[in-house]
Short mmCIF file of C-alpha atoms in Angstrom, two decimals:
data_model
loop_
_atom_site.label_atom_id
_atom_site.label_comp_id
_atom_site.label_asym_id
_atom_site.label_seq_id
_atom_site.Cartn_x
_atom_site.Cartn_y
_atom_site.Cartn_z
CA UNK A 16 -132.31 68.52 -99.36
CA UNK A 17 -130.67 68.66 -95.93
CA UNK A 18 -132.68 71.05 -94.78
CA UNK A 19 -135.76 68.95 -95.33
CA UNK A 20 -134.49 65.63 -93.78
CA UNK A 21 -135.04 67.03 -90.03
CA UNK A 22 -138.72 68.11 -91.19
CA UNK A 23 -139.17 64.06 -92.28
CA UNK A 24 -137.52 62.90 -89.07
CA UNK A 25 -139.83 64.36 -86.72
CA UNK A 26 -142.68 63.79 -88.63
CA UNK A 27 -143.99 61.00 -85.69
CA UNK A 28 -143.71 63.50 -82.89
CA UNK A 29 -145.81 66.27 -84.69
CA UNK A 30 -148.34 63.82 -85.45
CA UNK A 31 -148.77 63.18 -81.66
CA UNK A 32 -148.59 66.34 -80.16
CA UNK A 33 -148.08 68.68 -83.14
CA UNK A 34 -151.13 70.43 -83.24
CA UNK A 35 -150.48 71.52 -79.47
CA UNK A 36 -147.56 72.96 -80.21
CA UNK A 37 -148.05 74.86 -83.17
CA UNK A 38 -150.74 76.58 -81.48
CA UNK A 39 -148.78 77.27 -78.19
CA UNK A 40 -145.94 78.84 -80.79
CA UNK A 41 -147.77 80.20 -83.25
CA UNK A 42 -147.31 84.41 -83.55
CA UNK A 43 -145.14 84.18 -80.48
CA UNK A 44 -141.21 83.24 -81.52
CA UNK A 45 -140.18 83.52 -77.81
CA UNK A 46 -142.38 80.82 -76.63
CA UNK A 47 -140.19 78.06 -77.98
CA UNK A 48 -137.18 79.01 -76.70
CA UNK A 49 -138.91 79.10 -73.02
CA UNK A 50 -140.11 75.96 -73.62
CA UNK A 51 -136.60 74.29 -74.22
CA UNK A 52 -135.14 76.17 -70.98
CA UNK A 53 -137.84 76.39 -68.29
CA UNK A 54 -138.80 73.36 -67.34
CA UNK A 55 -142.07 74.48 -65.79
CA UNK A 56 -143.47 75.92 -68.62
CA UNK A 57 -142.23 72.52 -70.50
CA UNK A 58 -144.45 70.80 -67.76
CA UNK A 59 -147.01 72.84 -67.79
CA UNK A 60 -147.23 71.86 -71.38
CA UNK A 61 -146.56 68.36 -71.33
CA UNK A 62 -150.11 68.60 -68.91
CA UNK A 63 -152.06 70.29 -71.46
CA UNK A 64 -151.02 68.15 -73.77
CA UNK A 65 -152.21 65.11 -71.97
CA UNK A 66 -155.44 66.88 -70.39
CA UNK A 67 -156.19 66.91 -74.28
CA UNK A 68 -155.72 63.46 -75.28
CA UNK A 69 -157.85 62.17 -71.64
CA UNK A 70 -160.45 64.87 -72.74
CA UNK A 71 -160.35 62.80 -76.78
CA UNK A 72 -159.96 59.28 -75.33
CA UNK A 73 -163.16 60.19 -73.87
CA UNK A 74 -165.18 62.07 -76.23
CA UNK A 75 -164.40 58.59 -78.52
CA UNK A 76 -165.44 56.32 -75.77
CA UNK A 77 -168.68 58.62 -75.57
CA UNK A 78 -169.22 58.81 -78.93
CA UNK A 79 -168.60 55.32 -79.44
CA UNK A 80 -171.45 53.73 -76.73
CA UNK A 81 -173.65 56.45 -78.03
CA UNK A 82 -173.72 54.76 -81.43
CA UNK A 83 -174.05 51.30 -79.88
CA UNK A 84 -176.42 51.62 -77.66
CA UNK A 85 -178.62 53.64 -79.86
CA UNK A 86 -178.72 51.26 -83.27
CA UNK A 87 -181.90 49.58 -83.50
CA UNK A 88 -179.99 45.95 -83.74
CA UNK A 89 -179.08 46.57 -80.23
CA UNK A 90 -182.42 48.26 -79.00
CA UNK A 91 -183.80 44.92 -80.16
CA UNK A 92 -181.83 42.74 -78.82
CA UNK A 93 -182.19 44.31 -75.06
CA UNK A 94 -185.97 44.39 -75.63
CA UNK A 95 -186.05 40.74 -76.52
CA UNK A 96 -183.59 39.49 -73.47
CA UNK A 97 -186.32 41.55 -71.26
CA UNK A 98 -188.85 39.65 -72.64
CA UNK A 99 -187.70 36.90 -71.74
CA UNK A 100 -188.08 37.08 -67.69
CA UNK A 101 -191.29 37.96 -68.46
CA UNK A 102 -192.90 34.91 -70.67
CA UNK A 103 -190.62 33.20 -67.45
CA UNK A 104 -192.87 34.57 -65.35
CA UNK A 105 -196.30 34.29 -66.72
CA UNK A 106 -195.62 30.77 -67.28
CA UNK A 107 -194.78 30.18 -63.97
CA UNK A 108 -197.77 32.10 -62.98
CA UNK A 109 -199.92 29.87 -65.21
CA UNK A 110 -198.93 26.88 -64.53
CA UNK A 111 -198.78 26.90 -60.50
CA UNK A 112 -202.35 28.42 -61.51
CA UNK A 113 -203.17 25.47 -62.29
CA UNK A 114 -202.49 23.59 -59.23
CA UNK A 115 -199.36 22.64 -60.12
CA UNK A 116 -195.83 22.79 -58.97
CA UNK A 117 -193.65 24.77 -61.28
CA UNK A 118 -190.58 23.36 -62.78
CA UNK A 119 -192.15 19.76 -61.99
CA UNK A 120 -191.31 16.87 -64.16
CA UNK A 121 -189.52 19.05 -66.51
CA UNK A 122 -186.16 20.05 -67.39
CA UNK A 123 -186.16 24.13 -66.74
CA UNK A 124 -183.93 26.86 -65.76
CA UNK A 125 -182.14 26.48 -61.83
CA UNK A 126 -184.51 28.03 -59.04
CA UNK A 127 -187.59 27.90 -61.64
CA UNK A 128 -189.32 25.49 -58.81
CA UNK A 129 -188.40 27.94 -56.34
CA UNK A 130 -189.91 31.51 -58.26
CA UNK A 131 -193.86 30.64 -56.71
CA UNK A 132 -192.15 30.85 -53.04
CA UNK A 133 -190.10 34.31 -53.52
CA UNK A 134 -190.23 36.19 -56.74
CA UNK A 135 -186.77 37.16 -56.34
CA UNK A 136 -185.63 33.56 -57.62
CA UNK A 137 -186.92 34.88 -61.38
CA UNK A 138 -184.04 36.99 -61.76
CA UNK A 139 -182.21 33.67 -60.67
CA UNK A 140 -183.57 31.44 -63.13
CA UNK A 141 -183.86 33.93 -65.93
CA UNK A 142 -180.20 34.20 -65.82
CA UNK A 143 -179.84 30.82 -65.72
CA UNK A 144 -182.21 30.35 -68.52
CA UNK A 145 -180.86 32.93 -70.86
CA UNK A 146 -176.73 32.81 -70.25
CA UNK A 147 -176.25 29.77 -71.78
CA UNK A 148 -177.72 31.24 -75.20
CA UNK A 149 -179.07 34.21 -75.46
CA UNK A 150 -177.10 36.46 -73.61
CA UNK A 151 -173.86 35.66 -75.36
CA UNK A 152 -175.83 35.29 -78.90
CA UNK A 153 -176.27 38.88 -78.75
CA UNK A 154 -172.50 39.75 -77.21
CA UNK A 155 -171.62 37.96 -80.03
CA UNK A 156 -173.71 40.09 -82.43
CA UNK A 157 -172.29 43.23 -80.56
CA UNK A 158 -168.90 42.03 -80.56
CA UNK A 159 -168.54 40.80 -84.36
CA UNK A 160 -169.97 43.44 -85.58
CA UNK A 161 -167.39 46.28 -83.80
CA UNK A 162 -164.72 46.42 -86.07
CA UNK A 163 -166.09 44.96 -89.23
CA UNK A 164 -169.40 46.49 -89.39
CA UNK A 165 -166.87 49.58 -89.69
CA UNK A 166 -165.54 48.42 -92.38
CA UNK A 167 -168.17 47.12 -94.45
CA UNK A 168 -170.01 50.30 -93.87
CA UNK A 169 -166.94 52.83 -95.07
CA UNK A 170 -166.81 54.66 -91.90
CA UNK A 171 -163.50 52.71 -90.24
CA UNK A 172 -161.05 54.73 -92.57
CA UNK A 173 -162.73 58.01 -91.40
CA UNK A 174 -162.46 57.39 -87.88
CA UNK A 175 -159.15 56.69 -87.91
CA UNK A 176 -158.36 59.83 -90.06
CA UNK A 177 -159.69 61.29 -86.81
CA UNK A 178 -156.62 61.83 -84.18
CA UNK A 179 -157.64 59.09 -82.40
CA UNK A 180 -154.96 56.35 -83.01
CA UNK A 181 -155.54 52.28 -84.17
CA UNK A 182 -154.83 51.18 -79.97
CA UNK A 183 -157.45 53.77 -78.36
CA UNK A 184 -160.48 53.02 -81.21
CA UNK A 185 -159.83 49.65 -80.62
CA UNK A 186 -159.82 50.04 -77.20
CA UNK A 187 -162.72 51.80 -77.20
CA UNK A 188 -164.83 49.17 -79.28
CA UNK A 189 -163.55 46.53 -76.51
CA UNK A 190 -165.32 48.85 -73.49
CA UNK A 191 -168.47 49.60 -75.49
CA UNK A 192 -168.63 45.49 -75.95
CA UNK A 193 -167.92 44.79 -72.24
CA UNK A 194 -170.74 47.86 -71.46
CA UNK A 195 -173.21 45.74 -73.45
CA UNK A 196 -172.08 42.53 -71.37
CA UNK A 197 -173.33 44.75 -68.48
CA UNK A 198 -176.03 46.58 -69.82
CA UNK A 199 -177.40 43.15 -71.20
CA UNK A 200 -176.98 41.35 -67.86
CA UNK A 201 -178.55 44.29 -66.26
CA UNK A 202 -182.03 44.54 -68.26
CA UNK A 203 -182.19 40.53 -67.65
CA UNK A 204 -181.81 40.74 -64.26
CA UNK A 205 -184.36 43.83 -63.66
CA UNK A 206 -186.72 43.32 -65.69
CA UNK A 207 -187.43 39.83 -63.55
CA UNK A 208 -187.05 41.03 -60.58
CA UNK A 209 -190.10 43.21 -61.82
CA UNK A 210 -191.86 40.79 -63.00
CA UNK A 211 -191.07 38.65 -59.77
CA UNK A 212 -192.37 41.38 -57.15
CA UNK A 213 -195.45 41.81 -59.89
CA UNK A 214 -197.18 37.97 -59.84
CA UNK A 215 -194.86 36.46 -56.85
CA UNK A 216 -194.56 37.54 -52.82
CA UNK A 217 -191.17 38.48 -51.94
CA UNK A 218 -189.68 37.39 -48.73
CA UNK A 219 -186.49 35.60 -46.71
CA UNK A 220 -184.65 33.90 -49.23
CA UNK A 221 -183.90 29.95 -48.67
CA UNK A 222 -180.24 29.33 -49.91
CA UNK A 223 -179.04 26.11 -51.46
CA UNK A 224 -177.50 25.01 -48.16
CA UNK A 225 -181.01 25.12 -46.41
CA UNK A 226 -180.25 27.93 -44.48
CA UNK A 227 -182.24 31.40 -44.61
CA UNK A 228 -181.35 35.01 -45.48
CA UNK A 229 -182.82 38.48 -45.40
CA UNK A 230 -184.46 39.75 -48.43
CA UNK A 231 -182.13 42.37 -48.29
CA UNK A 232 -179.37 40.34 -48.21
CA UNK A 233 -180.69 38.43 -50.65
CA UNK A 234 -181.09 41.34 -53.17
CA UNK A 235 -177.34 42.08 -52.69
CA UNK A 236 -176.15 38.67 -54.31
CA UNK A 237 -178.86 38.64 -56.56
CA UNK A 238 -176.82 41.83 -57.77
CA UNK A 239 -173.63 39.98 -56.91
CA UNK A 240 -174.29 37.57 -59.60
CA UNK A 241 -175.80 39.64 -62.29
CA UNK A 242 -171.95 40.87 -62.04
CA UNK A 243 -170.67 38.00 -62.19
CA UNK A 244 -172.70 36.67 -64.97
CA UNK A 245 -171.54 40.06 -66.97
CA UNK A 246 -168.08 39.09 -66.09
CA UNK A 247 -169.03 35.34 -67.52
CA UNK A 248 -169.07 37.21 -71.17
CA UNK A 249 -165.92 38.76 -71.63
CA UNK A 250 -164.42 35.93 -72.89
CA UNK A 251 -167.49 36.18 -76.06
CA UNK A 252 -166.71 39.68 -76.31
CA UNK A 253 -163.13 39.06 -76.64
CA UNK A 254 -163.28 36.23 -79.24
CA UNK A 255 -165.91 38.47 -81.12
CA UNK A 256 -163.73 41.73 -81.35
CA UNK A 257 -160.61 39.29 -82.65
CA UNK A 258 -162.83 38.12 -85.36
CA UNK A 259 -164.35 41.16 -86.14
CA UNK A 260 -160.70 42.34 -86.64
CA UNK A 261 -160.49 39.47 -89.44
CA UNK A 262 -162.83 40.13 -92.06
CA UNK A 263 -164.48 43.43 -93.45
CA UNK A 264 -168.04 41.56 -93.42
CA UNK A 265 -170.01 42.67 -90.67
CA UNK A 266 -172.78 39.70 -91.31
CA UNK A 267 -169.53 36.68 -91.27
CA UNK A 268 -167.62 38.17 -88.26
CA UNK A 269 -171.73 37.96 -86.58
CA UNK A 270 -171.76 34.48 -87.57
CA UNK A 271 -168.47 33.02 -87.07
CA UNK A 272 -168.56 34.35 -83.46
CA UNK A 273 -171.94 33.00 -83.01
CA UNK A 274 -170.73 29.73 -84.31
CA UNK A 275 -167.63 29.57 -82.64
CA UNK A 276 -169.96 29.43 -79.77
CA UNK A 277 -172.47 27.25 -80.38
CA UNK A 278 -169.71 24.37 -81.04
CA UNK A 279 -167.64 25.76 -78.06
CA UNK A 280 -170.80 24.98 -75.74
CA UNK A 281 -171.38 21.62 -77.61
CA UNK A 282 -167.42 20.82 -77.12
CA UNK A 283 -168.12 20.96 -73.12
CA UNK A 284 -170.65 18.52 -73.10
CA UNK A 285 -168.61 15.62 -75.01
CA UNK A 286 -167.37 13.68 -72.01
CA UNK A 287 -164.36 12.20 -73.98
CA UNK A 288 -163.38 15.87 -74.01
CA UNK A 289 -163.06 16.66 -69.84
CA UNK A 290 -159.27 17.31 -69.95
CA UNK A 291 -159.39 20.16 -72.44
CA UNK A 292 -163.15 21.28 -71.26
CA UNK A 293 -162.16 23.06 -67.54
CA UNK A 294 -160.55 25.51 -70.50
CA UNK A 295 -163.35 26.42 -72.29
CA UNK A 296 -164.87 30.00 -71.59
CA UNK A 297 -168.31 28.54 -70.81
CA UNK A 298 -167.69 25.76 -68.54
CA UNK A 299 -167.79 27.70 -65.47
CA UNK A 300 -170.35 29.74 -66.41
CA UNK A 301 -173.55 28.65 -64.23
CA UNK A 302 -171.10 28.87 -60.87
CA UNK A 303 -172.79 32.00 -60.19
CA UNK A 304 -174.86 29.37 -58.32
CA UNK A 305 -172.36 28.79 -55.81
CA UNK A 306 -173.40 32.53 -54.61
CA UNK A 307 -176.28 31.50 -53.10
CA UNK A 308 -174.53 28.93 -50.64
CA UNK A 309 -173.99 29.87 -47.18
CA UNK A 310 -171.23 30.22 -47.02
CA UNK A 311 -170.56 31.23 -50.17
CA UNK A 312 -168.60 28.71 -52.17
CA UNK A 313 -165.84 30.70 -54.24
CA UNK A 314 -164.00 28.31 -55.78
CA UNK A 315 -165.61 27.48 -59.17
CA UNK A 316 -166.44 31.77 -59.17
CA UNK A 317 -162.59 31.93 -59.21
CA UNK A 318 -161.96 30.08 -61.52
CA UNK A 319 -164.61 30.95 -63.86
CA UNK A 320 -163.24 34.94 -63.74
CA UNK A 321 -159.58 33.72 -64.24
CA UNK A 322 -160.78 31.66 -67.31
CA UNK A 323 -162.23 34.78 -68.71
CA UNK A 324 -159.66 37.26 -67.96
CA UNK A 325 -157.32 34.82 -69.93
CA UNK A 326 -159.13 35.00 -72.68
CA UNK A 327 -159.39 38.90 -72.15
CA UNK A 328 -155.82 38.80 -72.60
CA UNK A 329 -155.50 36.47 -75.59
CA UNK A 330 -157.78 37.14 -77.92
CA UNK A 331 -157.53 41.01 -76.90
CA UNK A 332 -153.59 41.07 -77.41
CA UNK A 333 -154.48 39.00 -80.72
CA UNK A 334 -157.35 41.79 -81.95
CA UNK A 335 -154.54 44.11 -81.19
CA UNK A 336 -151.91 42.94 -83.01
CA UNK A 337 -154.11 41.88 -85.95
CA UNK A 338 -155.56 45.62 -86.23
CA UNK A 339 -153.01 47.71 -85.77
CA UNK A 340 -151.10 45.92 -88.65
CA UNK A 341 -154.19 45.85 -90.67
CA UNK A 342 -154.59 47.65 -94.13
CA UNK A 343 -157.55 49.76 -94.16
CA UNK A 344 -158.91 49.76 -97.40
CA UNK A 345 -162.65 51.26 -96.47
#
């Protein structure tokens, strides 16, 4: 018996690095002696050691936005929020067709009056017109399903028999989300400025202060604030991987998240509620407009990427602490 207790003891450090070492010693007695006493061939494999976990950290984070990005749930999704520049567009198109004004007596996206004039303003008002709703509906999706779509598909268990850890899968799930916020963002944002240089002229860009800029210069905050508007959903991605982390139900983690933010949005129009509502992840969220001031006006951008970034850090600490003490029973 007391020659097994050490074995137990240093059970945790063999399941980190364990496998390294046996290999390095294996058929070779001297090697573990040199390893104690030099200490460059104890650096040397301290290095290997950690070139190997970089090299799995990101064969997981490969592996894992290869599965996202290629399940036909999110396929759809980015095919219908590219659609949506585009029925933008044509009715635009149709209605100025017409004889009309567009945006005119109705209550449309931001810069939808302005789209006939420059066809850079669709990727403008698209993103005005879809990040209220359907860009974080389908963050949501993404994000809900991360962790519990795992589960209530078997395979969480197995990829944490892997040697890839609780933290770093969970990790991992959190960047493929946030690459969807991106990726998302991005297929909104091209696909109308397509669809803008297709049925509009493109030209100097008017700003909201009346003052002119260079297309060029105009294409660079037009990219400015498709990153900002990705940055706008972390704090849906955040929520969504904590309450994916909850249940085992891919389906109710999809719809609580979604819920969460359809009252969350209808919280921040209450007026009684304008203390708490400067607190809310979406209340800053069309400031993106400020971007096309001259100068730029920063403030409200500010604010609306510290709002998220504290969420980031809540709701990602919580997801943290709730999975990694989590029983995984599938």
């Amino acid at each position: 018996m007391s020659q097994a207790e050490p074995v137990d003891g240093s059970g945790a450090g063999i399941a980190d690095g364990g496998a390294g070492r046996a290999t390095d010693t294996q058929g070779d007695p001297t090697v573990a002696p040199a390893t104690t006493g030099d200490p460059t061939v104890a650096q040397a494999g301290s290095g290997a050691r950690a070139a190997g976990r970089l090299r799995r950290s990101l064969g997981l984070f490969r592996s894992e936005l290869t599965t996202t990005f290629r399940r036909w749930r999110t396929l759809a999704l980015l095919a219908v929020l590219a659609a949506v520049p585009v029925l933008i567009g044509i009715a635009v198109k149709l209605e100025t067709g017409k004889g009309s004004a567009a945006g005119t007596g109705s209550d449309g996206p931001a810069f939808l009056t302005d789209v006939t004039n420059n066809g850079l303003f669709l990727v403008f008002a698209a993103l005005a017109a879809t990040l209220p709703v359907f860009l974080p509906l389908a963050v949501g999706v993404v994000a809900g399903d991360a962790v519990a779509g795992e589960a209530n598909a078997g395979t969480l268990r197995y990829l944490l028999v892997a040697p890839a850890g609780r933290t770093r899968l969970l990790f991992a799930k959190y960047v493929c989300a946030l690459a969807f916020c991106l990726a998302a963002t991005l297929v909104v944002a091209l696909s109308a400025l397509a669809v803008g240089a297709l049925l509009f002229p493109l030209g100097d860009v008017t700003t909201i202060s009346g003052t002119q800029i260079s297309f060029a210069d105009g294409l660079g905050r037009a990219a400015l604030i498709a990153l900002v508007v990705a940055a706008s959903l972390v704090g849906v991605a955040s929520l969504g991987l904590f309450v994916s982390t909850l249940t085992n139900s891919g389906i109710a983690a999809m719809a609580t998240t979604v819920g969460l933010l359809i009252t969350v949005q209808i919280l921040d129009t209450v007026p009684q509620l304008d203390a708490v509502q400067p607190y809310l992840f979406p209340h800053y969220w069309l400031s993106f407009a400020d971007l096309l001031r001259a100068p730029v006006y920063w403030d409200d951008v500010v604010r609306n990427l510290d709002l998220q970034g504290l969420y980031a850090a809540v709701f990602g600490s919580a997801a943290w602490a709730r999975f990694t003490a989590k029983d995984i029973a599938a």
